[in-house]
CSV table of C-alpha atoms in Angstrom, one decimal:
chain,number,residue,atom,x,y,z
V,186,UNK,CA,75.7,100.9,91.0
V,187,UNK,CA,74.3,103.8,89.1
V,188,UNK,CA,72.7,106.8,90.8
V,189,UNK,CA,72.6,107.5,94.5
V,190,UNK,CA,73.1,104.8,97.1
V,191,UNK,CA,71.1,104.3,100.3
V,192,UNK,CA,73.4,103.0,103.1
V,193,UNK,CA,72.7,101.5,106.5
V,194,UNK,CA,75.8,102.0,108.6
V,195,UNK,CA,75.8,100.0,111.9
V,196,UNK,CA,77.9,101.3,114.7
V,197,UNK,CA,78.1,104.6,112.9
V,198,UNK,CA,78.5,106.6,116.2
V,199,UNK,CA,81.7,104.8,117.1
V,200,UNK,CA,85.3,105.7,116.1
V,201,UNK,CA,85.7,104.2,112.7
V,202,UNK,CA,82.0,104.3,111.9
V,203,UNK,CA,81.6,108.0,112.5
V,204,UNK,CA,84.7,108.8,110.5
V,205,UNK,CA,83.3,106.7,107.7
V,206,UNK,CA,79.9,108.5,107.8
V,207,UNK,CA,81.6,111.9,107.7
V,208,UNK,CA,83.8,110.8,104.8
V,209,UNK,CA,80.9,109.4,102.8
V,210,UNK,CA,78.7,112.5,103.3
V,211,UNK,CA,81.6,114.6,102.0
V,212,UNK,CA,82.3,112.4,99.0
V,213,UNK,CA,78.8,111.5,98.1
V,214,UNK,CA,76.4,114.2,99.3
V,215,UNK,CA,73.5,112.9,97.3
V,216,UNK,CA,73.6,109.4,98.9
V,217,UNK,CA,71.3,108.7,101.8
V,218,UNK,CA,72.8,107.3,105.1
V,219,UNK,CA,70.9,105.8,108.0
V,220,UNK,CA,73.0,105.1,111.0
V,221,UNK,CA,72.0,102.5,113.6
V,222,UNK,CA,73.9,102.5,116.9
V,223,UNK,CA,72.9,101.4,120.4
V,224,UNK,CA,75.2,104.1,121.9
V,225,UNK,CA,77.0,101.7,124.3
V,226,UNK,CA,80.1,103.0,126.0
V,227,UNK,CA,82.1,103.5,122.8
V,228,UNK,CA,79.3,105.1,120.8
V,229,UNK,CA,79.0,108.8,121.0
V,230,UNK,CA,76.1,110.6,119.5
V,231,UNK,CA,78.0,113.9,119.4
V,232,UNK,CA,80.4,112.4,116.8
V,233,UNK,CA,77.5,112.9,114.3
V,234,UNK,CA,75.9,116.0,115.6
V,235,UNK,CA,77.1,118.2,112.7
V,236,UNK,CA,75.2,116.0,110.3
V,237,UNK,CA,71.8,116.4,111.9
V,238,UNK,CA,70.7,119.2,109.6
V,239,UNK,CA,71.5,117.0,106.5
V,240,UNK,CA,68.3,115.8,104.9
V,241,UNK,CA,70.1,112.7,103.6
V,242,UNK,CA,71.2,111.6,107.1
V,243,UNK,CA,69.1,109.8,109.7
V,244,UNK,CA,70.2,108.5,113.1
V,245,UNK,CA,68.4,105.6,114.9
V,246,UNK,CA,69.4,104.3,118.3
V,247,UNK,CA,69.0,100.6,118.5
V,248,UNK,CA,70.6,97.2,118.5
V,249,UNK,CA,71.7,95.0,115.5
V,250,UNK,CA,70.1,92.1,117.5
V,251,UNK,CA,66.7,93.8,117.2
V,252,UNK,CA,65.3,92.0,114.1
V,253,UNK,CA,62.0,93.9,113.8
V,254,UNK,CA,63.9,97.2,113.9
V,255,UNK,CA,66.4,96.1,111.3
V,256,UNK,CA,63.6,95.0,109.0
V,257,UNK,CA,61.8,98.3,109.5
V,258,UNK,CA,64.9,100.3,108.7
V,259,UNK,CA,65.7,98.3,105.6
V,260,UNK,CA,62.2,98.8,104.2
V,261,UNK,CA,61.6,102.3,105.3
V,262,UNK,CA,65.0,103.6,104.1
V,263,UNK,CA,65.0,101.4,100.9
V,264,UNK,CA,68.6,100.3,101.8
V,265,UNK,CA,70.8,98.8,99.1
V,266,UNK,CA,74.1,98.8,101.0
V,267,UNK,CA,74.9,97.7,104.5
V,268,UNK,CA,78.2,98.7,106.1
V,269,UNK,CA,78.5,96.8,109.3
V,270,UNK,CA,80.9,98.3,111.9
V,271,UNK,CA,78.9,97.6,115.0
V,272,UNK,CA,80.9,95.4,117.4
V,273,UNK,CA,82.3,95.0,120.8
V,274,UNK,CA,86.0,95.6,120.2
V,275,UNK,CA,88.2,95.8,123.2
V,276,UNK,CA,90.2,92.7,124.1
V,277,UNK,CA,90.3,93.4,127.8
V,278,UNK,CA,86.6,93.7,127.9
V,279,UNK,CA,86.2,90.4,126.0
V,280,UNK,CA,88.3,88.6,128.6
V,281,UNK,CA,86.1,90.0,131.4
V,282,UNK,CA,82.7,89.6,129.7
V,283,UNK,CA,83.0,87.2,126.7
V,284,UNK,CA,79.2,86.7,126.6
V,285,UNK,CA,78.7,90.3,125.5
V,286,UNK,CA,81.0,89.7,122.5
V,287,UNK,CA,79.2,86.5,121.5
V,288,UNK,CA,75.9,88.3,121.6
V,289,UNK,CA,76.9,91.4,119.7
V,290,UNK,CA,79.6,90.2,117.3
V,291,UNK,CA,78.1,86.7,116.5
V,292,UNK,CA,74.4,86.8,117.2
V,293,UNK,CA,74.0,90.4,116.2
V,294,UNK,CA,75.9,90.0,112.9
V,295,UNK,CA,73.7,86.9,112.1
V,296,UNK,CA,70.5,88.8,112.9
V,297,UNK,CA,71.5,91.8,110.6
V,298,UNK,CA,72.8,89.5,107.9
V,299,UNK,CA,69.8,87.3,107.7
V,300,UNK,CA,67.4,90.2,107.8
V,301,UNK,CA,69.3,91.7,104.8
V,302,UNK,CA,69.2,88.4,103.0
V,303,UNK,CA,65.4,88.1,103.3
V,304,UNK,CA,65.0,91.8,102.3
V,305,UNK,CA,67.3,91.2,99.3
V,306,UNK,CA,65.5,88.0,98.2
V,307,UNK,CA,62.1,89.8,98.5
V,308,UNK,CA,63.4,92.3,95.9
V,309,UNK,CA,64.4,89.6,93.4
V,310,UNK,CA,68.1,89.6,94.5
V,311,UNK,CA,69.5,92.8,93.0
V,312,UNK,CA,73.1,92.2,92.0
V,313,UNK,CA,74.2,95.7,93.0
V,314,UNK,CA,73.2,95.4,96.6
V,315,UNK,CA,76.1,94.9,99.1
V,316,UNK,CA,76.7,93.8,102.6
V,317,UNK,CA,80.1,94.9,103.8
V,318,UNK,CA,81.4,93.2,107.0
V,319,UNK,CA,84.1,95.2,108.7
V,320,UNK,CA,86.4,92.8,110.5
V,321,UNK,CA,89.9,92.9,112.0
V,322,UNK,CA,93.4,91.5,111.4
V,323,UNK,CA,93.2,89.9,114.9
V,324,UNK,CA,91.2,87.0,113.5
V,325,UNK,CA,94.5,85.7,112.1
V,326,UNK,CA,96.2,85.3,115.5
V,327,UNK,CA,99.8,86.2,116.3
V,328,UNK,CA,102.9,86.4,114.0
V,329,UNK,CA,106.5,85.6,114.8
V,330,UNK,CA,108.9,88.5,114.3
V,331,UNK,CA,110.2,87.0,111.0
V,332,UNK,CA,106.9,85.6,109.7
V,333,UNK,CA,105.3,87.0,106.5
V,334,UNK,CA,102.4,89.4,107.0
V,335,UNK,CA,98.8,88.3,107.0
V,336,UNK,CA,97.3,87.7,103.6
V,337,UNK,CA,93.7,86.9,102.7
V,338,UNK,CA,94.6,83.2,102.6
V,339,UNK,CA,96.2,83.2,106.1
V,340,UNK,CA,94.3,80.6,108.3
V,341,UNK,CA,92.2,82.0,111.1
V,342,UNK,CA,93.7,81.5,114.6
V,343,UNK,CA,92.1,83.8,117.1
V,344,UNK,CA,93.5,83.9,120.5
V,345,UNK,CA,91.0,85.8,122.6
V,346,UNK,CA,87.2,86.1,122.9
V,347,UNK,CA,87.1,89.3,120.9
V,348,UNK,CA,89.0,88.0,117.9
V,349,UNK,CA,87.2,84.6,118.1
V,350,UNK,CA,83.8,86.4,117.9
V,351,UNK,CA,84.9,88.4,114.9
V,352,UNK,CA,86.2,85.3,113.2
V,353,UNK,CA,82.9,83.6,113.8
V,354,UNK,CA,81.1,86.6,112.2
V,355,UNK,CA,83.4,86.4,109.2
V,356,UNK,CA,82.6,82.8,108.7
V,357,UNK,CA,78.9,83.4,108.8
V,358,UNK,CA,79.1,86.2,106.3
V,359,UNK,CA,81.2,83.9,104.0
V,360,UNK,CA,78.6,81.2,104.3
V,361,UNK,CA,75.8,83.5,103.3
V,362,UNK,CA,77.6,84.3,100.0
V,363,UNK,CA,78.4,80.6,99.4
V,364,UNK,CA,74.9,79.3,100.4
V,365,UNK,CA,72.5,82.1,99.3
V,366,UNK,CA,74.6,84.1,96.8
V,367,UNK,CA,74.1,87.2,99.0
V,368,UNK,CA,76.6,89.8,97.7
V,369,UNK,CA,78.8,90.2,100.7
V,370,UNK,CA,82.3,91.7,101.2
V,371,UNK,CA,84.6,91.3,104.2
V,372,UNK,CA,87.5,93.5,105.1
V,373,UNK,CA,90.2,92.8,107.6
V,374,UNK,CA,92.0,95.9,108.7
V,375,UNK,CA,95.0,96.7,110.8
V,376,UNK,CA,95.0,99.0,113.9
V,377,UNK,CA,93.3,102.3,113.2
V,378,UNK,CA,94.2,105.6,114.8
V,379,UNK,CA,92.7,109.1,114.4
V,380,UNK,CA,90.1,111.5,115.9
V,381,UNK,CA,87.1,110.4,117.9
V,382,UNK,CA,88.7,107.1,119.2
V,383,UNK,CA,87.6,106.0,122.6
V,384,UNK,CA,90.3,106.6,125.2
V,385,UNK,CA,90.8,103.0,126.2
V,386,UNK,CA,92.7,102.4,122.9
V,387,UNK,CA,96.4,102.8,122.7
V,388,UNK,CA,96.9,106.2,121.0
V,389,UNK,CA,94.2,108.2,122.8
V,390,UNK,CA,95.0,106.3,126.1
V,391,UNK,CA,98.6,107.6,126.0
V,392,UNK,CA,97.4,111.1,125.0
V,393,UNK,CA,94.8,111.4,127.7
V,394,UNK,CA,97.0,109.8,130.4
V,395,UNK,CA,99.8,112.4,129.7
V,396,UNK,CA,97.4,115.3,129.6
V,397,UNK,CA,95.8,114.3,132.9
V,398,UNK,CA,99.2,113.4,134.4
V,399,UNK,CA,98.2,109.7,135.0
V,400,UNK,CA,100.4,106.7,134.6
V,401,UNK,CA,100.8,105.0,131.2
V,402,UNK,CA,100.4,101.3,131.9
V,403,UNK,CA,102.1,99.1,129.3
V,404,UNK,CA,101.4,95.4,129.1
V,405,UNK,CA,104.4,93.0,129.4
V,406,UNK,CA,107.7,94.3,127.9
V,407,UNK,CA,106.0,96.6,125.4
V,408,UNK,CA,107.5,94.8,122.5
V,409,UNK,CA,104.2,93.7,120.9
V,410,UNK,CA,104.1,95.0,117.3
V,411,UNK,CA,101.0,96.4,115.5
V,412,UNK,CA,100.5,97.6,112.0
V,413,UNK,CA,98.9,101.1,111.9
V,414,UNK,CA,96.6,102.9,109.5
V,415,UNK,CA,95.0,106.3,109.7
V,416,UNK,CA,91.2,106.0,109.9
V,417,UNK,CA,90.8,108.2,106.8
V,418,UNK,CA,92.8,105.8,104.7
V,419,UNK,CA,90.6,103.0,106.0
V,420,UNK,CA,87.6,105.0,104.8
V,421,UNK,CA,89.1,105.4,101.3
V,422,UNK,CA,89.8,101.7,101.1
V,423,UNK,CA,86.2,100.9,102.0
V,424,UNK,CA,85.1,103.3,99.3
V,425,UNK,CA,87.1,101.4,96.7
V,426,UNK,CA,85.8,98.0,98.0
V,427,UNK,CA,82.1,99.1,97.9
V,428,UNK,CA,82.4,100.5,94.4
V,429,UNK,CA,84.7,97.9,92.8
V,430,UNK,CA,85.1,95.0,95.1
V,431,UNK,CA,84.0,91.5,93.9
V,432,UNK,CA,81.1,90.0,95.9
V,433,UNK,CA,82.2,87.1,98.1
V,434,UNK,CA,85.8,88.4,98.4
V,435,UNK,CA,87.7,89.5,101.4
V,436,UNK,CA,90.2,92.3,101.3
V,437,UNK,CA,93.0,93.1,103.8
V,438,UNK,CA,93.5,96.8,104.5
V,439,UNK,CA,96.8,98.0,106.1
V,440,UNK,CA,99.0,101.0,106.3
V,441,UNK,CA,102.4,99.2,106.2
V,442,UNK,CA,103.4,100.7,109.5
V,443,UNK,CA,104.7,98.1,111.9
V,444,UNK,CA,105.6,99.7,115.2
V,445,UNK,CA,106.4,98.2,118.7
V,446,UNK,CA,104.0,99.4,121.3
V,447,UNK,CA,106.7,100.9,123.5
V,448,UNK,CA,108.2,102.8,120.5
V,449,UNK,CA,104.8,104.2,119.7
V,450,UNK,CA,104.3,105.3,123.3
V,451,UNK,CA,107.6,107.2,123.2
V,452,UNK,CA,106.7,108.8,119.8
V,453,UNK,CA,103.4,110.1,121.3
V,454,UNK,CA,105.2,111.3,124.4
V,455,UNK,CA,107.7,113.2,122.2
V,456,UNK,CA,104.9,114.8,120.2
V,457,UNK,CA,103.1,115.9,123.3
V,458,UNK,CA,106.2,117.5,124.6
V,459,UNK,CA,106.5,119.4,121.2
V,460,UNK,CA,102.8,120.3,121.0
V,461,UNK,CA,102.3,121.1,124.7
V,462,UNK,CA,105.5,122.8,125.9
V,463,UNK,CA,104.0,123.7,129.3
V,464,UNK,CA,103.6,120.1,130.5
V,465,UNK,CA,104.5,119.9,134.2
V,466,UNK,CA,105.5,116.3,134.1
V,467,UNK,CA,107.8,114.6,131.5
V,468,UNK,CA,105.5,112.2,129.7
V,469,UNK,CA,108.2,109.4,129.5
V,470,UNK,CA,108.3,109.4,133.3
V,471,UNK,CA,104.7,108.3,133.5
V,472,UNK,CA,105.4,104.9,131.8
V,473,UNK,CA,104.8,101.9,134.0
V,474,UNK,CA,105.1,98.2,132.9
V,475,UNK,CA,102.5,95.8,134.2
V,476,UNK,CA,101.9,92.0,133.9
V,477,UNK,CA,100.9,91.0,130.4
V,478,UNK,CA,97.3,90.1,129.7
V,479,UNK,CA,96.2,86.5,128.8
V,480,UNK,CA,96.3,85.6,125.1
V,481,UNK,CA,98.2,88.8,124.2
V,482,UNK,CA,99.2,88.5,120.5
V,483,UNK,CA,102.8,89.4,119.8
V,484,UNK,CA,102.7,90.8,116.3
V,485,UNK,CA,100.2,91.8,113.6
V,486,UNK,CA,101.1,92.8,110.1
V,487,UNK,CA,98.9,93.2,107.0
V,488,UNK,CA,99.8,92.3,103.4
V,489,UNK,CA,97.6,94.6,101.4
V,490,UNK,CA,98.8,93.5,98.0
V,491,UNK,CA,95.3,92.3,96.8
V,492,UNK,CA,93.5,95.6,97.3
V,493,UNK,CA,96.5,97.5,95.9
V,494,UNK,CA,96.8,95.5,92.7
V,495,UNK,CA,93.1,94.6,92.1
V,496,UNK,CA,91.4,97.9,93.2
V,497,UNK,CA,94.3,100.3,92.9
V,498,UNK,CA,94.1,101.5,96.5
V,499,UNK,CA,97.0,102.8,98.5
V,500,UNK,CA,97.2,104.7,101.8
V,501,UNK,CA,98.0,108.3,101.4
V,502,UNK,CA,98.6,109.5,105.0
V,503,UNK,CA,102.1,108.9,106.3
V,504,UNK,CA,102.4,107.6,109.8
V,505,UNK,CA,104.4,110.6,111.0
V,506,UNK,CA,101.9,113.1,109.5
V,507,UNK,CA,98.8,111.1,110.7
V,508,UNK,CA,100.1,110.6,114.2
V,509,UNK,CA,101.0,114.2,114.7
V,510,UNK,CA,97.6,115.3,113.5
V,511,UNK,CA,95.9,112.8,115.8
V,512,UNK,CA,97.9,113.8,118.9
V,513,UNK,CA,97.1,117.5,118.1
V,514,UNK,CA,93.4,116.6,117.9
V,515,UNK,CA,93.4,115.1,121.4
V,516,UNK,CA,95.3,118.1,122.7
V,517,UNK,CA,92.6,120.5,121.2
V,518,UNK,CA,89.5,118.4,122.0
V,519,UNK,CA,89.9,117.8,125.7
V,520,UNK,CA,86.2,118.7,126.1
V,521,UNK,CA,85.3,115.6,123.9
V,522,UNK,CA,87.4,113.0,125.8
V,523,UNK,CA,87.6,114.3,129.4
V,524,UNK,CA,84.0,113.3,130.2
V,525,UNK,CA,84.6,109.8,128.9
V,526,UNK,CA,87.4,109.2,131.5
V,527,UNK,CA,84.9,109.7,134.3
V,528,UNK,CA,82.4,107.0,133.2
V,529,UNK,CA,81.8,104.0,135.5
V,530,UNK,CA,82.4,101.6,132.6
V,531,UNK,CA,86.0,102.7,132.1
V,532,UNK,CA,88.1,101.0,134.7
V,533,UNK,CA,91.9,100.9,135.1
V,534,UNK,CA,92.2,97.6,133.3
V,535,UNK,CA,90.7,99.3,130.2
V,536,UNK,CA,93.5,101.9,130.3
V,537,UNK,CA,96.4,99.6,129.7
V,538,UNK,CA,98.2,99.5,126.4
């Protein structure tokens, strides 16, 4: 695409979405970004407050299931690129309230996608428009310890309502490329970490638990393995995909950092001891093992060969560097996360890792 782009970013007040919006505004200051977010529990308007004075930025509170609002935004903002982050994303919440995940992740994605299709067709199907669907490695299910990492050809095998709803959305997006020729892209990324992540997720959950001297509840034996990537590297990968990715393709994004949950918890505890020398409780003593959750996948791992070879993308932030920077952020920004711990929609089951 030549010239400035005009993006609609859904879920742009959430963790990955807000990091992407900040990244994009830094890298492409002449591009226009409209953010749509319903500001549910994980959306935080303050994440984007520093951009409010930017004339190329607009925030709209609303749902991706609101078709008239979507149509109005697409037309009023002359959108050519949709970057779709909006999703219900916590596995525990999906076990308790699966209907919310079906509504947002499946119905919401369909509503957004179909509105963009009609908008694209009404403009004679420009071939430089893009709909980028941000998905997850969890759609592939669970790997045995010695199994090869997930590739783009790995069959889908979701094991919980969250991953099943994301898999469904991926299939709908694929169908719209195959049926209508809509220029779509889908990304399947490994576990992200970094600033502005809601405290129910593993890394901030451990940080906030230690800093408030609360137990760190670990599911099962703590031996589950996740593949970690810093959110900034995720953003650079999306940049490559939006600029050079082939419509209709899917791209795996990963940091090549497989770590057992219990080992990661101990790493974070060690960093907190280093960064906050006046802790009154040894962080490691706060660890408690609890019964495993249903459908808990044992291992995720991403094979990112395709994006590395075809688009020349590689992560640039080492896990050691990124993790230390992230833990330091939660130490320094207690005013950001402390109010979130007191919300009624954050219960003990959402603070297990």
